Amino acid sequence: MMSPRRLKEGLAKAGLLARSEAEVQGTPRGGGGRGEDAMSGLGRLFGRGKKEKGPTPEEAIQKLKETEKILIKKQEFLEQKIQQELQTAKKHGTKNKRAALQALRRKKRLEQQLAQTDGTLSTLEFQREAIENATTNAEVLRTMEVAAQGMKKAYQDMDIDKVDELMADITEQQELAQEISDAISRPVGFGDEVDEDELLEELEELEQEKLAQELLNVGNEEEEPPVKLPSVPSTHLPAGPAPKEDEDEELKQLAEWVS
């Protein structure tokens, strides 16, 4: 086996060592050259260049939905294969124990794959729902921002002092309109106002005249004859049940009294 020292001497003779060290160390300070080219190549290799634009939320949601469809189909396929392997194990049973065991082993592997697929599908569904919720929230925030800007623009020409002045002017105009309405509805052109005391004296005289007339009419009215009421019977009704003859006699007396 060649020692490291002899290997280095051989490379130096061939001129390879000097070239290799020059490539590693690069050119002197302040200069360009192959060192910078090597670094730029490494940058491109490890992705240090310009980053590509990521997908939009809509594109990510669509991609997740497509992947979910693929996983659902895989689930259906695995379920069918599990049922087939189970039927194969039942078919062989104890007749062909080796084939039955192989079918059960394949069934176990398929069940593991199905469980993994279920977990992956749940993760994708959760991620898709999270993106959808984030998109909805972002849209709501944008709408609220637009509404806030619209409200701000609507009130930008308004001043609270001007609003107060306007409301005071409106109140003053309403009071003026009420005064004008009252003035228009007040009766005019009927001469001087009548003294209320004179009206009360005249009303009192009319009431006295009406009372005197009623007293005169009471003296002239004819007296109505008094209503004649039947006299109370002198006989007393028995306290207990009376015989039939006595009852007939009492009914007869009562009829005579009524007539």
mmCIF file of C-alpha atoms in Angstrom:
data_model
loop_
_atom_site.group_PDB
_atom_site.id
_atom_site.type_symbol
_atom_site.label_atom_id
_atom_site.label_comp_id
_atom_site.label_asym_id
_atom_site.label_seq_id
_atom_site.Cartn_x
_atom_site.Cartn_y
_atom_site.Cartn_z
ATOM 1 C CA MET A 1 0.000 0.000 0.000
ATOM 2 C CA MET A 2 1.338 3.458 -0.976
ATOM 3 C CA SER A 3 2.035 5.831 1.928
ATOM 4 C CA PRO A 4 0.469 9.327 2.000
ATOM 5 C CA ARG A 5 3.848 10.941 1.577
ATOM 6 C CA ARG A 6 4.718 9.000 -1.583
ATOM 7 C CA LEU A 7 1.176 9.681 -2.937
ATOM 8 C CA LYS A 8 1.673 13.429 -2.411
ATOM 9 C CA GLU A 9 5.055 13.328 -4.144
ATOM 10 C CA GLY A 10 3.554 11.535 -7.088
ATOM 11 C CA LEU A 11 0.755 14.041 -7.435
ATOM 12 C CA ALA A 12 3.218 16.910 -7.218
ATOM 13 C CA LYS A 13 5.233 15.447 -10.046
ATOM 14 C CA ALA A 14 2.184 15.109 -12.178
ATOM 15 C CA GLY A 15 1.171 18.724 -11.541
ATOM 16 C CA LEU A 16 -2.182 17.727 -10.108
ATOM 17 C CA LEU A 17 -1.621 18.868 -6.526
ATOM 18 C CA ALA A 18 -0.880 22.480 -7.453
ATOM 19 C CA ARG A 19 -3.942 22.710 -9.640
ATOM 20 C CA SER A 20 -6.123 21.215 -6.971
ATOM 21 C CA GLU A 21 -4.876 23.660 -4.311
ATOM 22 C CA ALA A 22 -5.402 26.583 -6.660
ATOM 23 C CA GLU A 23 -8.978 25.556 -7.309
ATOM 24 C CA VAL A 24 -9.704 25.270 -3.583
ATOM 25 C CA GLN A 25 -8.003 28.512 -2.514
ATOM 26 C CA GLY A 26 -9.246 30.498 -5.473
ATOM 27 C CA THR A 27 -7.669 33.626 -6.815
ATOM 28 C CA PRO A 28 -5.910 36.283 -4.710
ATOM 29 C CA ARG A 29 -7.866 38.807 -2.650
ATOM 30 C CA GLY A 30 -9.816 41.407 -4.527
ATOM 31 C CA GLY A 31 -10.064 39.365 -7.708
ATOM 32 C CA GLY A 32 -12.706 37.223 -9.349
ATOM 33 C CA GLY A 33 -12.013 34.047 -11.133
ATOM 34 C CA ARG A 34 -12.797 30.426 -10.728
ATOM 35 C CA GLY A 35 -13.409 30.605 -6.942
ATOM 36 C CA GLU A 36 -16.441 32.808 -7.377
ATOM 37 C CA ASP A 37 -17.689 30.643 -10.202
ATOM 38 C CA ALA A 38 -17.457 27.624 -7.939
ATOM 39 C CA MET A 39 -19.397 29.407 -5.173
ATOM 40 C CA SER A 40 -22.112 30.524 -7.592
ATOM 41 C CA GLY A 41 -22.410 26.993 -8.846
ATOM 42 C CA LEU A 42 -22.834 25.711 -5.295
ATOM 43 C CA GLY A 43 -25.461 28.408 -4.693
ATOM 44 C CA ARG A 44 -27.445 27.266 -7.686
ATOM 45 C CA LEU A 45 -27.027 23.658 -6.619
ATOM 46 C CA PHE A 46 -28.413 24.206 -3.111
ATOM 47 C CA GLY A 47 -31.226 26.546 -4.147
ATOM 48 C CA ARG A 48 -29.740 29.883 -3.112
ATOM 49 C CA GLY A 49 -31.002 31.512 -6.260
ATOM 50 C CA LYS A 50 -34.319 33.288 -6.764
ATOM 51 C CA LYS A 51 -37.167 31.581 -4.932
ATOM 52 C CA GLU A 52 -40.177 30.517 -6.901
ATOM 53 C CA LYS A 53 -43.588 31.942 -6.068
ATOM 54 C CA GLY A 54 -45.675 29.643 -3.894
ATOM 55 C CA PRO A 55 -49.164 28.419 -4.805
ATOM 56 C CA THR A 56 -52.248 30.421 -3.952
ATOM 57 C CA PRO A 57 -54.678 29.121 -1.298
ATOM 58 C CA GLU A 58 -57.139 28.137 -4.026
ATOM 59 C CA GLU A 59 -54.471 26.113 -5.817
ATOM 60 C CA ALA A 60 -53.428 24.416 -2.566
ATOM 61 C CA ILE A 61 -57.054 23.526 -1.765
ATOM 62 C CA GLN A 62 -57.569 22.107 -5.245
ATOM 63 C CA LYS A 63 -54.380 20.041 -4.978
ATOM 64 C CA LEU A 64 -55.449 18.676 -1.591
ATOM 65 C CA LYS A 65 -58.862 17.716 -2.962
ATOM 66 C CA GLU A 66 -57.263 15.838 -5.848
ATOM 67 C CA THR A 67 -54.966 13.970 -3.446
ATOM 68 C CA GLU A 68 -57.941 13.143 -1.214
ATOM 69 C CA LYS A 69 -59.741 11.581 -4.179
ATOM 70 C CA ILE A 70 -56.705 9.415 -4.901
ATOM 71 C CA LEU A 71 -56.518 8.260 -1.275
ATOM 72 C CA ILE A 72 -60.241 7.483 -1.212
ATOM 73 C CA LYS A 73 -59.833 5.275 -4.265
ATOM 74 C CA LYS A 74 -56.884 3.600 -2.563
ATOM 75 C CA GLN A 75 -59.029 2.959 0.493
ATOM 76 C CA GLU A 76 -61.689 1.283 -1.626
ATOM 77 C CA PHE A 77 -59.066 -0.844 -3.374
ATOM 78 C CA LEU A 78 -57.480 -1.937 -0.071
ATOM 79 C CA GLU A 79 -60.864 -2.802 1.415
ATOM 80 C CA GLN A 80 -61.650 -4.984 -1.587
ATOM 81 C CA LYS A 81 -58.277 -6.727 -1.361
ATOM 82 C CA ILE A 82 -58.775 -7.353 2.362
ATOM 83 C CA GLN A 83 -62.111 -8.999 1.694
ATOM 84 C CA GLN A 84 -60.556 -11.126 -1.068
ATOM 85 C CA GLU A 85 -57.736 -12.321 1.186
ATOM 86 C CA LEU A 86 -60.236 -13.095 3.929
ATOM 87 C CA GLN A 87 -62.317 -15.168 1.558
ATOM 88 C CA THR A 88 -59.159 -16.960 0.396
ATOM 89 C CA ALA A 89 -58.224 -17.829 3.986
ATOM 90 C CA LYS A 90 -61.749 -19.138 4.632
ATOM 91 C CA LYS A 91 -61.655 -21.138 1.408
ATOM 92 C CA HIS A 92 -58.451 -23.000 2.227
ATOM 93 C CA GLY A 93 -59.045 -23.288 5.948
ATOM 94 C CA THR A 94 -57.488 -26.415 7.380
ATOM 95 C CA LYS A 95 -57.269 -28.110 3.998
ATOM 96 C CA ASN A 96 -54.369 -25.922 2.899
ATOM 97 C CA LYS A 97 -53.036 -24.352 6.063
ATOM 98 C CA ARG A 98 -50.024 -22.769 4.361
ATOM 99 C CA ALA A 99 -52.128 -20.914 1.771
ATOM 100 C CA ALA A 100 -54.592 -19.793 4.441
ATOM 101 C CA LEU A 101 -51.811 -18.371 6.589
ATOM 102 C CA GLN A 102 -50.290 -16.531 3.644
ATOM 103 C CA ALA A 103 -53.682 -15.009 2.854
ATOM 104 C CA LEU A 104 -54.045 -13.864 6.463
ATOM 105 C CA ARG A 105 -50.548 -12.328 6.402
ATOM 106 C CA ARG A 106 -51.406 -10.394 3.230
ATOM 107 C CA LYS A 107 -54.646 -9.308 4.887
ATOM 108 C CA LYS A 108 -52.706 -7.953 7.877
ATOM 109 C CA ARG A 109 -50.362 -5.980 5.620
ATOM 110 C CA LEU A 110 -53.295 -4.569 3.695
ATOM 111 C CA GLU A 111 -54.999 -3.564 6.922
ATOM 112 C CA GLN A 112 -51.853 -1.719 7.999
ATOM 113 C CA GLN A 113 -51.754 0.114 4.672
ATOM 114 C CA LEU A 114 -55.441 0.950 5.048
ATOM 115 C CA ALA A 115 -54.852 2.377 8.530
ATOM 116 C CA GLN A 116 -51.972 4.484 7.225
ATOM 117 C CA THR A 117 -54.118 5.700 4.341
ATOM 118 C CA ASP A 118 -56.909 6.632 6.757
ATOM 119 C CA GLY A 119 -54.490 8.661 8.853
ATOM 120 C CA THR A 120 -53.033 10.417 5.831
ATOM 121 C CA LEU A 121 -56.487 11.229 4.522
ATOM 122 C CA SER A 122 -57.507 12.684 7.884
ATOM 123 C CA THR A 123 -54.391 14.860 7.900
ATOM 124 C CA LEU A 124 -55.093 16.160 4.407
ATOM 125 C CA GLU A 125 -58.715 16.895 5.280
ATOM 126 C CA PHE A 126 -57.642 18.801 8.377
ATOM 127 C CA GLN A 127 -55.097 20.787 6.364
ATOM 128 C CA ARG A 128 -57.628 21.598 3.650
ATOM 129 C CA GLU A 129 -60.201 22.758 6.193
ATOM 130 C CA ALA A 130 -57.570 24.933 7.870
ATOM 131 C CA ILE A 131 -56.683 26.586 4.544
ATOM 132 C CA GLU A 132 -60.367 27.089 3.722
ATOM 133 C CA ASN A 133 -60.964 28.706 7.106
ATOM 134 C CA ALA A 134 -57.909 30.895 6.687
ATOM 135 C CA THR A 135 -59.114 31.947 3.228
ATOM 136 C CA THR A 136 -62.547 32.770 4.592
ATOM 137 C CA ASN A 137 -61.078 34.791 7.437
ATOM 138 C CA ALA A 138 -58.819 36.666 5.048
ATOM 139 C CA GLU A 139 -61.790 37.488 2.814
ATOM 140 C CA VAL A 140 -63.801 38.661 5.819
ATOM 141 C CA LEU A 141 -60.930 40.892 6.925
ATOM 142 C CA ARG A 142 -60.618 42.368 3.439
ATOM 143 C CA THR A 143 -64.354 43.063 3.372
ATOM 144 C CA MET A 144 -64.221 44.705 6.794
ATOM 145 C CA GLU A 145 -61.296 46.822 5.676
ATOM 146 C CA VAL A 146 -63.179 47.972 2.576
ATOM 147 C CA ALA A 147 -66.223 48.767 4.722
ATOM 148 C CA ALA A 148 -64.090 50.757 7.160
ATOM 149 C CA GLN A 149 -62.535 52.728 4.308
ATOM 150 C CA GLY A 150 -65.985 53.393 2.845
ATOM 151 C CA MET A 151 -67.291 54.629 6.189
ATOM 152 C CA LYS A 152 -64.231 56.798 6.650
ATOM 153 C CA LYS A 153 -64.747 58.314 3.217
ATOM 154 C CA ALA A 154 -68.424 58.909 3.945
ATOM 155 C CA TYR A 155 -67.638 60.857 7.120
ATOM 156 C CA GLN A 156 -64.508 62.631 5.930
ATOM 157 C CA ASP A 157 -66.466 65.790 4.983
ATOM 158 C CA MET A 158 -68.508 65.821 8.200
ATOM 159 C CA ASP A 159 -67.683 67.803 11.329
ATOM 160 C CA ILE A 160 -69.450 67.254 14.644
ATOM 161 C CA ASP A 161 -69.636 71.011 15.206
ATOM 162 C CA LYS A 162 -71.286 71.471 11.832
ATOM 163 C CA VAL A 163 -73.728 68.677 12.633
ATOM 164 C CA ASP A 164 -74.672 70.381 15.918
ATOM 165 C CA GLU A 165 -75.186 73.678 14.111
ATOM 166 C CA LEU A 166 -77.326 71.971 11.496
ATOM 167 C CA MET A 167 -79.500 70.292 14.130
ATOM 168 C CA ALA A 168 -79.916 73.631 15.944
ATOM 169 C CA ASP A 169 -81.010 75.276 12.674
ATOM 170 C CA ILE A 170 -83.505 72.487 12.038
ATOM 171 C CA THR A 171 -84.967 72.889 15.545
ATOM 172 C CA GLU A 172 -85.262 76.647 15.066
ATOM 173 C CA GLN A 173 -86.998 76.207 11.728
ATOM 174 C CA GLN A 174 -89.445 73.713 13.241
ATOM 175 C CA GLU A 175 -90.322 76.149 16.047
ATOM 176 C CA LEU A 176 -90.815 78.924 13.502
ATOM 177 C CA ALA A 177 -93.061 76.693 11.418
ATOM 178 C CA GLN A 178 -95.149 75.861 14.508
ATOM 179 C CA GLU A 179 -95.568 79.566 15.338
ATOM 180 C CA ILE A 180 -96.633 80.292 11.769
ATOM 181 C CA SER A 181 -99.150 77.434 11.875
ATOM 182 C CA ASP A 182 -100.609 78.711 15.160
ATOM 183 C CA ALA A 183 -100.885 82.222 13.756
ATOM 184 C CA ILE A 184 -102.656 81.003 10.623
ATOM 185 C CA SER A 185 -105.139 78.872 12.590
ATOM 186 C CA ARG A 186 -106.069 81.751 14.998
ATOM 187 C CA PRO A 187 -109.547 83.241 14.058
ATOM 188 C CA VAL A 188 -109.429 86.844 12.804
ATOM 189 C CA GLY A 189 -111.984 89.398 11.511
ATOM 190 C CA PHE A 190 -114.670 88.774 14.196
ATOM 191 C CA GLY A 191 -114.353 92.116 16.016
ATOM 192 C CA ASP A 192 -113.245 92.609 19.560
ATOM 193 C CA GLU A 193 -113.127 89.678 21.901
ATOM 194 C CA VAL A 194 -116.284 89.151 24.010
ATOM 195 C CA ASP A 195 -116.023 89.524 27.782
ATOM 196 C CA GLU A 196 -116.276 86.098 29.375
ATOM 197 C CA ASP A 197 -117.926 87.491 32.555
ATOM 198 C CA GLU A 198 -120.831 88.861 30.524
ATOM 199 C CA LEU A 199 -121.326 85.473 28.925
ATOM 200 C CA LEU A 200 -121.424 83.810 32.347
ATOM 201 C CA GLU A 201 -124.080 86.296 33.630
ATOM 202 C CA GLU A 202 -126.212 85.666 30.566
ATOM 203 C CA LEU A 203 -125.954 81.913 31.054
ATOM 204 C CA GLU A 204 -127.015 82.268 34.721
ATOM 205 C CA GLU A 205 -130.092 84.286 33.722
ATOM 206 C CA LEU A 206 -131.096 81.612 31.234
ATOM 207 C CA GLU A 207 -130.807 78.935 33.902
ATOM 208 C CA GLN A 208 -133.007 80.961 36.305
ATOM 209 C CA GLU A 209 -135.671 81.388 33.647
ATOM 210 C CA LYS A 210 -135.651 77.684 32.890
ATOM 211 C CA LEU A 211 -136.014 76.815 36.619
ATOM 212 C CA ALA A 212 -138.981 79.194 37.061
ATOM 213 C CA GLN A 213 -140.723 77.705 34.034
ATOM 214 C CA GLU A 214 -140.320 74.195 35.422
ATOM 215 C CA LEU A 215 -141.863 75.239 38.768
ATOM 216 C CA LEU A 216 -144.923 76.664 36.992
ATOM 217 C CA ASN A 217 -145.362 73.490 34.969
ATOM 218 C CA VAL A 218 -145.325 71.349 38.114
ATOM 219 C CA GLY A 219 -148.448 73.167 39.580
ATOM 220 C CA ASN A 220 -150.475 72.774 36.408
ATOM 221 C CA GLU A 221 -149.964 69.052 36.024
ATOM 222 C CA GLU A 222 -152.967 66.786 36.985
ATOM 223 C CA GLU A 223 -152.512 64.379 39.813
ATOM 224 C CA GLU A 224 -152.526 60.791 38.703
ATOM 225 C CA PRO A 225 -154.943 58.457 40.603
ATOM 226 C CA PRO A 226 -153.203 56.186 43.121
ATOM 227 C CA VAL A 227 -152.750 52.569 42.146
ATOM 228 C CA LYS A 228 -155.207 50.295 44.000
ATOM 229 C CA LEU A 229 -153.491 47.281 45.443
ATOM 230 C CA PRO A 230 -155.328 44.127 46.592
ATOM 231 C CA SER A 231 -155.823 43.649 50.334
ATOM 232 C CA VAL A 232 -153.885 41.085 52.244
ATOM 233 C CA PRO A 233 -155.872 37.881 52.945
ATOM 234 C CA SER A 234 -156.998 37.429 56.555
ATOM 235 C CA THR A 235 -156.504 33.686 56.617
ATOM 236 C CA HIS A 236 -153.229 32.133 57.575
ATOM 237 C CA LEU A 237 -151.620 29.377 55.573
ATOM 238 C CA PRO A 238 -150.978 26.156 57.454
ATOM 239 C CA ALA A 239 -147.413 25.435 58.504
ATOM 240 C CA GLY A 240 -147.560 21.746 57.561
ATOM 241 C CA PRO A 241 -149.216 19.808 54.744
ATOM 242 C CA ALA A 242 -153.087 20.301 54.946
ATOM 243 C CA PRO A 243 -155.777 17.836 53.858
ATOM 244 C CA LYS A 244 -157.039 17.968 50.309
ATOM 245 C CA GLU A 245 -160.410 19.572 51.256
ATOM 246 C CA ASP A 246 -158.685 22.351 53.195
ATOM 247 C CA GLU A 247 -156.273 22.849 50.263
ATOM 248 C CA ASP A 248 -159.186 23.246 47.830
ATOM 249 C CA GLU A 249 -160.842 25.746 50.165
ATOM 250 C CA GLU A 250 -157.668 27.790 50.424
ATOM 251 C CA LEU A 251 -157.185 27.785 46.649
ATOM 252 C CA LYS A 252 -160.770 29.011 46.249
ATOM 253 C CA GLN A 253 -160.210 31.844 48.747
ATOM 254 C CA LEU A 254 -156.968 32.778 47.014
ATOM 255 C CA ALA A 255 -158.727 32.940 43.636
ATOM 256 C CA GLU A 256 -161.465 35.189 45.096
ATOM 257 C CA TRP A 257 -158.799 37.482 46.590
ATOM 258 C CA VAL A 258 -156.973 37.775 43.305
ATOM 259 C CA SER A 259 -160.219 38.604 41.410
#
